[in-house]
XYZ file of C-alpha atoms in Angstrom:
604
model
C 62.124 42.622 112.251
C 65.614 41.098 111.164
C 67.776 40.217 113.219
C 71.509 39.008 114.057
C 72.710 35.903 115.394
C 72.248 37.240 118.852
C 68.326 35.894 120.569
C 65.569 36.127 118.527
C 62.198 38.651 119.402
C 60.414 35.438 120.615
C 63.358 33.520 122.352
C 63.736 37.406 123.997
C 59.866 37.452 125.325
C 59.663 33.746 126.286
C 63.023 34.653 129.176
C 60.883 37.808 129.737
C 59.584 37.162 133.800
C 56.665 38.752 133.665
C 55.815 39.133 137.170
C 59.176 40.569 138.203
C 59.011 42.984 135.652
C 55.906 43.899 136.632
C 56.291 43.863 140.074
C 58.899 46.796 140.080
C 55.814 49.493 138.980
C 53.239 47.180 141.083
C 53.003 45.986 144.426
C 51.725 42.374 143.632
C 50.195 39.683 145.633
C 50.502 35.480 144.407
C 46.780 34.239 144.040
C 47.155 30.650 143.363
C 49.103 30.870 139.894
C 48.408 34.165 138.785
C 49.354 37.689 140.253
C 46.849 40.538 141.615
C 47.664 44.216 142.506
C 46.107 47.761 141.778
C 46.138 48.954 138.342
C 48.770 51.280 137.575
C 46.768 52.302 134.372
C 43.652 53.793 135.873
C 42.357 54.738 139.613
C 41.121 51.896 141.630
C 40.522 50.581 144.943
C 40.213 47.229 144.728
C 43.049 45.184 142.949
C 41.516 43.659 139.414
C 44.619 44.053 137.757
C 46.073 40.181 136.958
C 49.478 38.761 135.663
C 49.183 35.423 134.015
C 53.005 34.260 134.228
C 52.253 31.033 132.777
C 50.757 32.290 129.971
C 52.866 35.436 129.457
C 50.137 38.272 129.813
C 48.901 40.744 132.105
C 44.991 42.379 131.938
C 42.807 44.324 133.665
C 39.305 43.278 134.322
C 38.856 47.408 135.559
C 39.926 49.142 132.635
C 40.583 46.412 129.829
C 44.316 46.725 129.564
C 45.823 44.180 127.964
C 49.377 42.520 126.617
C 53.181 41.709 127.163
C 55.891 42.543 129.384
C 56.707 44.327 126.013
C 53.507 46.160 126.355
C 53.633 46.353 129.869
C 56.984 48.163 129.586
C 55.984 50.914 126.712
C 53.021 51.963 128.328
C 54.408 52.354 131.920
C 57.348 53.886 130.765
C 55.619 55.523 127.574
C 58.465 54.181 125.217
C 58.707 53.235 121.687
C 59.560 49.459 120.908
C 62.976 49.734 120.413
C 63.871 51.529 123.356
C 61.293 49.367 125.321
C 63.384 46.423 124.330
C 66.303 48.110 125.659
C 64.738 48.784 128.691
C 63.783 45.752 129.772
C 67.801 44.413 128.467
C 68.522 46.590 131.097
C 66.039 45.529 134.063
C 66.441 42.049 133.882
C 70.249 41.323 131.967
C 68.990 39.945 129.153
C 70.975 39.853 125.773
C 68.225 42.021 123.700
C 67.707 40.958 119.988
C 69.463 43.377 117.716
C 68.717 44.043 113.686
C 71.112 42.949 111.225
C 70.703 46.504 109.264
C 70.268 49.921 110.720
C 69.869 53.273 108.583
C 72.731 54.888 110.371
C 75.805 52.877 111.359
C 76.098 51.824 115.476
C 78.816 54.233 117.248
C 81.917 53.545 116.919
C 84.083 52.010 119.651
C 85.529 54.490 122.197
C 82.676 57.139 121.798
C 80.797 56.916 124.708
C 83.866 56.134 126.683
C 85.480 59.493 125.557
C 82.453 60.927 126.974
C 82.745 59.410 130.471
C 86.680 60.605 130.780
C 85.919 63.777 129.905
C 83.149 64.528 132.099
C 85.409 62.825 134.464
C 88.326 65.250 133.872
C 86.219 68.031 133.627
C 84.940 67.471 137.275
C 88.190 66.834 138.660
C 89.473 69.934 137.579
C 86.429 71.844 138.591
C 87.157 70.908 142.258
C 91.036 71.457 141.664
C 93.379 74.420 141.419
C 91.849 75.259 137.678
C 88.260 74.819 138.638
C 88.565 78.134 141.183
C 86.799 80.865 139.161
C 84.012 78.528 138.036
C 83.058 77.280 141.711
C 83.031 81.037 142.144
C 80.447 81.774 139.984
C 78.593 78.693 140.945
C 78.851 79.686 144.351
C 77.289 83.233 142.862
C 74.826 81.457 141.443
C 73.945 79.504 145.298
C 75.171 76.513 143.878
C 77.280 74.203 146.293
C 79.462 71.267 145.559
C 76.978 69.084 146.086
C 74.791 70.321 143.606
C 77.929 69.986 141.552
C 78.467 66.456 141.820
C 74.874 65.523 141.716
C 74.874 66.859 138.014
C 77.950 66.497 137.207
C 79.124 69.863 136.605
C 83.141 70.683 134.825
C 85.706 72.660 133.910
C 87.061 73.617 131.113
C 90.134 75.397 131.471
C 91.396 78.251 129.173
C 94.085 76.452 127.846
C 94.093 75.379 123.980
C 94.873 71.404 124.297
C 94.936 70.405 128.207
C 91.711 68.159 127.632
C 93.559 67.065 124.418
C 96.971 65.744 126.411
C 95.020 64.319 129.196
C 92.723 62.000 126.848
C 95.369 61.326 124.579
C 97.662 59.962 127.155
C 94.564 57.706 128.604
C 95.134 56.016 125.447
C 92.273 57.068 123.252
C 93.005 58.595 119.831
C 92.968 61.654 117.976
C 90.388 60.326 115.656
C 87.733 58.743 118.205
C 87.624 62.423 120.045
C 86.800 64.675 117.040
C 84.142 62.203 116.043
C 82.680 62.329 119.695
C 82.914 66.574 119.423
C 86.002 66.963 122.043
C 88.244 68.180 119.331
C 88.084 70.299 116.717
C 90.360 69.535 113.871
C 91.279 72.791 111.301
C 89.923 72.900 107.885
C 93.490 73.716 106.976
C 95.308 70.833 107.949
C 96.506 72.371 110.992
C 96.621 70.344 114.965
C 93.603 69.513 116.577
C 92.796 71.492 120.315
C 89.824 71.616 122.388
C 86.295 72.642 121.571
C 85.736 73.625 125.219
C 87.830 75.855 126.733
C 87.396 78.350 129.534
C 83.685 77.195 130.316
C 81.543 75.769 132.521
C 80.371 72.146 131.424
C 77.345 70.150 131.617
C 77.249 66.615 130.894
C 74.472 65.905 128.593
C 72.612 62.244 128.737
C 70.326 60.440 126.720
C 67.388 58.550 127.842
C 69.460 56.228 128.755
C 71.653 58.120 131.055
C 74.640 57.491 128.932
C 76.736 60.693 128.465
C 76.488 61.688 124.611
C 77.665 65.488 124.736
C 78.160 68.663 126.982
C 76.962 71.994 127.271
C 79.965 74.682 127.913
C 78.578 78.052 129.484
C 81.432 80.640 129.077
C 83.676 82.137 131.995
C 85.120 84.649 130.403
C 84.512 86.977 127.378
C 83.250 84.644 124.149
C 81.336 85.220 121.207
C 79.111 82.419 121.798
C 77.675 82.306 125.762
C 76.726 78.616 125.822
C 78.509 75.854 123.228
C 76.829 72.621 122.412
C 78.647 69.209 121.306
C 78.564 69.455 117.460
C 76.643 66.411 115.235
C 78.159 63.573 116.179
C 77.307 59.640 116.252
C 75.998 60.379 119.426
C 74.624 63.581 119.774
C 71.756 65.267 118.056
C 70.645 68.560 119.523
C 67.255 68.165 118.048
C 66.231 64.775 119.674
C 67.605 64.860 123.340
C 66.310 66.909 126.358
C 68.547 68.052 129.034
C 68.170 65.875 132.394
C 65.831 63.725 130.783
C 67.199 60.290 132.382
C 66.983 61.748 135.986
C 63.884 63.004 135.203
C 61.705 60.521 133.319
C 61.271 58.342 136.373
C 59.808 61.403 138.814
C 57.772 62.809 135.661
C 55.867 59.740 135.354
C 55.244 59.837 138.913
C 53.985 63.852 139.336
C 52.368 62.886 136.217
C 53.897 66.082 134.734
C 56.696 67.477 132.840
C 58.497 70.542 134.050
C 60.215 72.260 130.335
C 62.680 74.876 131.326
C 64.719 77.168 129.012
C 68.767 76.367 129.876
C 70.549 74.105 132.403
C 70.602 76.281 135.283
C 66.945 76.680 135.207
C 66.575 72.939 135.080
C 68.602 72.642 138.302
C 67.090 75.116 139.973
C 63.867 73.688 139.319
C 65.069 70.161 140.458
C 66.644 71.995 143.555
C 63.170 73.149 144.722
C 61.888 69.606 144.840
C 60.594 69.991 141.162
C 62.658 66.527 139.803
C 60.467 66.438 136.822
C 62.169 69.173 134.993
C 64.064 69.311 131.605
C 65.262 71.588 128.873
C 65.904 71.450 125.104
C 69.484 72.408 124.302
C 69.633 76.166 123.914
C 67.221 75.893 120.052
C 63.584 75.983 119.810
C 61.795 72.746 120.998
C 61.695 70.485 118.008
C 58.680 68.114 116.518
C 60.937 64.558 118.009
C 61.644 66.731 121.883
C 57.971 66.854 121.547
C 57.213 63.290 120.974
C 59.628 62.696 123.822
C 57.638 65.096 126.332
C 54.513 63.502 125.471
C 55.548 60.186 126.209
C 56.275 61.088 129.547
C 53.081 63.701 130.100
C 49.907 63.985 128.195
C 50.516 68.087 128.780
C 54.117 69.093 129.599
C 53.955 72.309 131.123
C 56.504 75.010 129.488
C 57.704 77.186 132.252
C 60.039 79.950 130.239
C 61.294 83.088 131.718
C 58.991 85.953 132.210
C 61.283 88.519 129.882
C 60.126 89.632 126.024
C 62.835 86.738 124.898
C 60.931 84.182 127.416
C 57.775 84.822 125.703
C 58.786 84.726 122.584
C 60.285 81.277 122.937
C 57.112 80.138 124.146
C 54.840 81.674 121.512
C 57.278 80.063 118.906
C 56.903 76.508 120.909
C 52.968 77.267 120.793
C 52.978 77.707 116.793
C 55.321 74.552 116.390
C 52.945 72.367 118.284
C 49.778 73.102 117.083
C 50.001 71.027 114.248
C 51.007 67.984 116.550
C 48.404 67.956 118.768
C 45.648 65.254 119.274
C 42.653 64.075 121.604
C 44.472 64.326 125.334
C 48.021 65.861 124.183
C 48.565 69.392 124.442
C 51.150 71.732 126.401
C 51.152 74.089 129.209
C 52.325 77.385 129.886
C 53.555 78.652 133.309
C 54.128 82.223 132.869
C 56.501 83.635 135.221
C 56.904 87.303 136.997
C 59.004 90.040 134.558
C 62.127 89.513 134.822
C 62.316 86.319 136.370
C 63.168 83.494 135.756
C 63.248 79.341 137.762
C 66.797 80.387 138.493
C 66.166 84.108 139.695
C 63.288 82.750 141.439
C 64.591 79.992 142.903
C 67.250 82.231 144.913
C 65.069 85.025 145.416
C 62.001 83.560 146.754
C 63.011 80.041 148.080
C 61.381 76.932 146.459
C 57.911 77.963 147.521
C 57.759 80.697 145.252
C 59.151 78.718 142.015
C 56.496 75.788 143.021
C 54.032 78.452 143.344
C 54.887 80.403 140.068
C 55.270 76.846 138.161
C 52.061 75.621 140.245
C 48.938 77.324 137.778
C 49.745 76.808 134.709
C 47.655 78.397 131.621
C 46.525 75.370 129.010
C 47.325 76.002 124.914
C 44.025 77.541 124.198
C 44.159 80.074 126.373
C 48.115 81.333 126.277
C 46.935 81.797 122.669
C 43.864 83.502 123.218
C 45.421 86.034 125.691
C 48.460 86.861 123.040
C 46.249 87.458 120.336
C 43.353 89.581 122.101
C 46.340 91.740 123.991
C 48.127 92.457 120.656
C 44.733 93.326 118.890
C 43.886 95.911 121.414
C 42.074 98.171 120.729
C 38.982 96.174 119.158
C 37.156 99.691 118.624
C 36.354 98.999 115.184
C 34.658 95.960 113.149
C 37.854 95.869 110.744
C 40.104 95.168 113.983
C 37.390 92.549 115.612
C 37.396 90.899 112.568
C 41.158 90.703 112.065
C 41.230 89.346 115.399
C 39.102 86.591 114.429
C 40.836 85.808 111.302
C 43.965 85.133 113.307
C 42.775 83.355 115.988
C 41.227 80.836 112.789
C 44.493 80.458 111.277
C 45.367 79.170 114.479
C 42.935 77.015 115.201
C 43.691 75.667 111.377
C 47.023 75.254 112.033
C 45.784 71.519 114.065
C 46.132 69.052 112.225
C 43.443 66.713 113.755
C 40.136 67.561 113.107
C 38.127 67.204 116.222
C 40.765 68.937 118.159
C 41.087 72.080 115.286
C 36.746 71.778 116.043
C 37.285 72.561 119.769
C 39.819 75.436 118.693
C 37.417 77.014 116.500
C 34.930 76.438 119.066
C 36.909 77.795 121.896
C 37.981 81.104 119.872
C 34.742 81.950 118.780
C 33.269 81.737 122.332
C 36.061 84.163 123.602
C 35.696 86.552 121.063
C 31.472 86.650 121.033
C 31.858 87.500 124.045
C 33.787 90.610 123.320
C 31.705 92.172 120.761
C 28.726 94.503 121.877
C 25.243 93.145 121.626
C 22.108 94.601 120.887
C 18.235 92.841 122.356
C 15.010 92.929 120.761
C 14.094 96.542 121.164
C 17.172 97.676 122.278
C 18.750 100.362 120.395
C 21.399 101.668 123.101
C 23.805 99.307 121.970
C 27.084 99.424 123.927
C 29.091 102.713 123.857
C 31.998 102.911 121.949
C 35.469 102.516 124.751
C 36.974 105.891 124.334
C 37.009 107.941 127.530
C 36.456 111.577 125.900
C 33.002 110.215 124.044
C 32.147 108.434 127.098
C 32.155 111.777 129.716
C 30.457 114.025 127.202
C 27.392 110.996 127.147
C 24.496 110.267 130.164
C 26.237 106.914 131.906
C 24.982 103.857 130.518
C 22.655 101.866 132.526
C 24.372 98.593 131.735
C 27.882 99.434 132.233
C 26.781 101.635 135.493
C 24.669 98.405 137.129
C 27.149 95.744 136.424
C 29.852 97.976 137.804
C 28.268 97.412 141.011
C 29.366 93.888 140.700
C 32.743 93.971 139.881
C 33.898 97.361 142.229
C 33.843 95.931 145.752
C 36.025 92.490 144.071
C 38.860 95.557 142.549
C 38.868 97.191 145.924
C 38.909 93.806 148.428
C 39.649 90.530 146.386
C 39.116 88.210 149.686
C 35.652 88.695 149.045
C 35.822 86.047 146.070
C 36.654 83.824 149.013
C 32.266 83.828 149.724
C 31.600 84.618 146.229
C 33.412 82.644 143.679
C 30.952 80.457 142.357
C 28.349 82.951 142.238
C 30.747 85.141 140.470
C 31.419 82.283 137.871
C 27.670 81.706 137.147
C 27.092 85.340 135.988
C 27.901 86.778 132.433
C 27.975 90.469 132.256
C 25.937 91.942 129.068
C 28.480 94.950 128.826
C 31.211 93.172 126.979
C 33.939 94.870 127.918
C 33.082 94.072 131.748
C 31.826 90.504 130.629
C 36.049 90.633 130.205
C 37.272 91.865 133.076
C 34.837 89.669 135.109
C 36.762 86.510 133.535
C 40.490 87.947 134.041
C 39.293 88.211 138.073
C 38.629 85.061 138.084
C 41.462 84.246 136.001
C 43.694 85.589 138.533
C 42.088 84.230 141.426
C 42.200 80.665 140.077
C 46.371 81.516 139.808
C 46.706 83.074 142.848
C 43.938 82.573 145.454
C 43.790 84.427 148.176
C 45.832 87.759 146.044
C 45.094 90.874 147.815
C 44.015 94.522 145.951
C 47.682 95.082 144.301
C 47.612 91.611 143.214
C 44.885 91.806 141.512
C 45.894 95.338 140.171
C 49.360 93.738 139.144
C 47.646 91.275 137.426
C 44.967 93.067 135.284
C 47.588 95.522 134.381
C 49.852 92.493 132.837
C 46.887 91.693 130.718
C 45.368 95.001 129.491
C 42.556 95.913 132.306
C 43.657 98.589 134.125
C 41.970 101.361 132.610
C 38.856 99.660 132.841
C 39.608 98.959 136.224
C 40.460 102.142 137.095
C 37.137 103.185 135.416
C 35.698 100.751 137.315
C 37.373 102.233 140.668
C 36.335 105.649 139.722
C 32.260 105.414 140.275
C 33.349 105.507 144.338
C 33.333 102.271 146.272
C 29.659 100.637 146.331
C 28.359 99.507 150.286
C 28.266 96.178 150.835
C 27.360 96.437 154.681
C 23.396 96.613 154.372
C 22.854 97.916 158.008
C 25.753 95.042 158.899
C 29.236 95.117 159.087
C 31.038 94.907 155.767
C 32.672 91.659 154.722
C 32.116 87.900 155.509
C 28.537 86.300 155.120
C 26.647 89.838 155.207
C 28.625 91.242 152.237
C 28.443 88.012 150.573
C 24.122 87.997 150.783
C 24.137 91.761 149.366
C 26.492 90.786 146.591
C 24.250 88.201 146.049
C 20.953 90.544 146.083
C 22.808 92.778 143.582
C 23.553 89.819 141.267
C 20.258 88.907 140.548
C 19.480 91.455 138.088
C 22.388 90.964 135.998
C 21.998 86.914 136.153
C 18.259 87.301 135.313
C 19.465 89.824 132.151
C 22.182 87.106 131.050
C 18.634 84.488 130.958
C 17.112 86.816 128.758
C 19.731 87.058 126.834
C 20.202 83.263 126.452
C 16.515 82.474 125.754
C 16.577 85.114 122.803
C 19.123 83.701 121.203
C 17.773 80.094 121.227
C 14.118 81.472 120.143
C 15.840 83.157 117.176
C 17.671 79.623 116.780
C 14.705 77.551 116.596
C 16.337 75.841 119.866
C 12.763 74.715 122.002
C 15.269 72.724 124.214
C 17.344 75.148 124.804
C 14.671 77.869 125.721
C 13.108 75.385 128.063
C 15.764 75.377 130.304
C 16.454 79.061 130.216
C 13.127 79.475 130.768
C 13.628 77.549 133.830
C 16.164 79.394 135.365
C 14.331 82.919 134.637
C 11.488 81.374 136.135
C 13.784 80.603 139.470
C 14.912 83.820 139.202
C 11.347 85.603 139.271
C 10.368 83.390 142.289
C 13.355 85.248 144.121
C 13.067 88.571 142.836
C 9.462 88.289 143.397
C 10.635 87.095 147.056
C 12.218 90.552 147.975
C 10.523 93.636 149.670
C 12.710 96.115 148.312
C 14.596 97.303 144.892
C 18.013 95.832 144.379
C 19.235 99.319 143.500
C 20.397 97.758 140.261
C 18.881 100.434 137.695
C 18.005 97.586 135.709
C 14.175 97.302 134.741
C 12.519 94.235 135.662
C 11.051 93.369 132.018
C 8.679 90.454 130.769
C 9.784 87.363 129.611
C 10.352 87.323 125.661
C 7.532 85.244 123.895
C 7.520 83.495 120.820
């Protein structure tokens, strides 16, 4: 690149001490002229991870990694080369190389030091006379004036020009604090006052902690709640995250990115031990805050409040970044209680409940599986099961890489098979259609009324998953709609182990499952004692004994389908597993009680 009179790129990396660079992410031990430690790009136990100071380089004899203190730098730190070359100005004093041309001009003199007196100002009148009714509603809030100072938290009081007069008479000028945003100078020609008045203020940083704008939250009455710097030399809403220098360090520790929705979520998710946390500035997350999240976590997990407006932002950050992802980049959702949000939760249930609700979150695929298959309900006709699948494609199209948009398609189509009834070879019951008036005025169906027997005693006394997980996993029910309700239990297991009955209730209802619950509930409770007491090891060998049936029907199922397919592999190793599961049928004295018949294997 070009550069200015200032050090060249090559005089720059030749003053570049490798080893004490290095030595700040790695604990490093001197073997004769080279350095040894633990690789801090993969898992290992035994050091094979080597700096060559002499020589400049670093590599990894474990995992291959290779390359500069430049290189070094951008991959611990996941930084582009510019601002890894700042970085490392930074770390060791170095005068960094500069270009002689830029496509926008460097900031004018004074900016950033506008910036640091008014965040100054605004937190000395904060904890002054004029700062009284916004400690009160931080103190509403549970905020304290610690928490205050360790984010730097203002005033800005009502009047029209008092951050105007105290600037001014620190000598800076009019002009340097409209271009930095503090003024705001009338189209008509008239004097210049503040842009913040009567709010609270939040310093806003870039990534490298220098102060570039604020965030005003109103105190009073205001048409606009929360007011942003405008555009200036310095700030651009679209390409910085809130708390992003406190929290880059701690992200790339957790190896995760918290993404909250405003500022006081952000600091309540900091306050509950949760450092890694940041927020985009009031908009929708843009395609640059992405790039920024990823380079601190390969799946930044969006954690959004749990209202209709919460949701929405995170459906609309879904749809922005499927086009963006690629192999090992994606996001997360954490998907909080109605009505709550990190805040709300934070002072409600104490850090252990944010952690918890933050603690499961749901991966891409399946935030947008779950919005799509609860807005299509009901799927009672082909026309509706087949408009599901056409929008679940364009959303799986929507990915721009192609092996990713393959595991989209791939991962749609295996939700929604599993959905749609199914008919056997010589099997003309089909499934009945869901509508509860058709349903009473029919004989019960055999399918639905055996697998029923599965899924009951789990509705009525979830701590039974404790013995029965796995198993529970390995089945797939034939009756579709119960193949679905079988998933969400685990589902809601996986987020919440150990949930108890209304839990689980609480949760099925959230997705769509309670009337099939109920349905479920309403055949009467099904024993589970066998001559023993109920629960524990006992309830967890009759579950068993009941499964067999239904995990035997599932082989069938499976060794149809790849006889129809041609797929000799694929029926030899169902055939295996039916033949496992005829040795233990054969192995009991009595009837399961399923209602299932036991049938022959299919033949070819």
């Amino acid at each position: 690149m070009a550069l200015d009179t200032g050090p060249s790129l090559e005089d720059f990396k030749a003053r570049l001490p490798l080893a004490d660079i290095v030595g700040r992410y790695v604990r490093l031990v001197r073997r004769g002229r080279e350095f040894v430690g633990l690789c801090p790009f993969h898992k290992e136990k035994s050091p094979s991870f080597n700096v060559v100071e002499e020589k400049g380089f670093y590599h990894c004899f474990g995992c291959g990694a290779h390359g500069t203190a430049i290189d070094f730098v951008m991959a611990a730190e996941r930084l582009e080369f510019p601002e890894a070359i700042e970085r490392l100005a930074e770390l060791t004093g170095l005068e960094a190389p500069r270009r002689r041309s830029s496509p926008t001009p460097p900031p004018a003199p004074g900016l950033h030091e506008a910036n640091e007196a008014a965040a100054a100002w605004f937190a000395a009148t904060l904890a002054g006379e004029g700062g009284r009714e916004a400690r009160a509603y931080l103190g509403s809030r549970g905020l304290d004036a610690e928490t205050a100072r360790r984010f730097g938290l203002g005033c800005a009081p009502a009047g029209r020009t008092a951050l105007k007069a105290a600037l001014l008479a620190r000598g800076f000028s009019e002009q340097i604090l409209v271009e930095v945003g503090l003024l705001v100078r009338p189209e008509d020609g008239g004097d210049s006052f503040d842009r913040f008045r009567h709010r609270l203020m939040f310093p806003i940083h870039d990534a490298r902690g220098r102060i570039v704008g604020f965030g005003g939250r109103a105190l009073g009455d205001a048409r606009a709640k929360y007011l942003n710097s405008p555009e200036t030399p310095l700030f651009h809403k679209g390409r910085l995250l809130y708390n992003l220098a406190q929290a880059a360090r701690p992200a790339r520790e957790a190896g995760n990115l918290l993404v909250a929705e405003g500022y006081m979520d952000v600091i309540a998710l900091v306050r509950s031990g949760l450092a890694h946390a940041v927020a985009p500035l009031g908009t929708a997350i843009t395609e640059e805050q992405f790039e920024i999240l990823w380079r601190l976590a390969d799946e930044p997990v969006l954690c959004l409040d749990g209202d209709a407006a919460g949701l929405r932002a995170a459906h609309r950050a879904a749809e922005r970044a499927l086009p963006l992802l690629r192999a090992g980049r994606s996001l997360r959702f954490a998907l909080l209680p109605p009505g709550e949000d990190p805040d709300s939760l934070m002072r409600g249930g104490g850090a252990a409940a944010l952690a918890e609700a933050v603690g499961r979150p749901l991966p891409l695929v399946e935030f947008l599986w779950r919005r799509e298959y609860a807005q299509a309900q009901p799927l009672d006709t082909p026309e509706r099961r087949a408009a599901l699948q056409g929008r679940l494609r364009e959303l799986a199209m929507q990915v721009a890489d192609r092996e990713v948009r393959g595991h989209y398609l791939a991962a749609f189509r295996e939700r929604t098979v599993a959905l749609w009834p199914r008919r056997e070879k010589g099997d003309r019951r089909g499934t009945p259609p869901p509508m509860a008036g058709v349903l009473a005025a029919r004989p019960p169906d055999p399918v639905f009324t055996a697998e029923r027997r599965l899924l009951e005693p789990l509705l009525r006394e979830p701590a039974l998953l404790h013995e029965i997980e796995e198993d529970l996993a390995a089945i797939e029910c034939r009756e579709p709609r119960l193949e679905k309700l079988r998933q969400e239990i685990l589902a809601a297991w996986s987020e919440q182990p150990g949930l108890d009955a209304r839990g689980l209730h609480d949760h099925l209802s959230r997705y769509g499952f309670a009337e099939l619950a109920e349905r479920v509930l309403a055949g009467g409770p099904v024993a589970l004692d066998d001559g023993n007491e109920q629960g524990g090891a006992a309830a967890h060998d009759v579950w068993r004994r009941m499964a067999v049936p239904v995990l035997r029907r599932s082989a069938q199922r499976r060794e149809l389908e790849a006889l129809a397919a041609g797929d000799g592999q694929g029926r030899d190793r169902v055939g295996a597993t039916l033949g496992g599961l005829d040795r233990l049928l054969n192995a009991r004295d009595e009837d399961t009680g399923m209602g299932l018949p036991h049938t022959g294997r299919a033949t070819g």
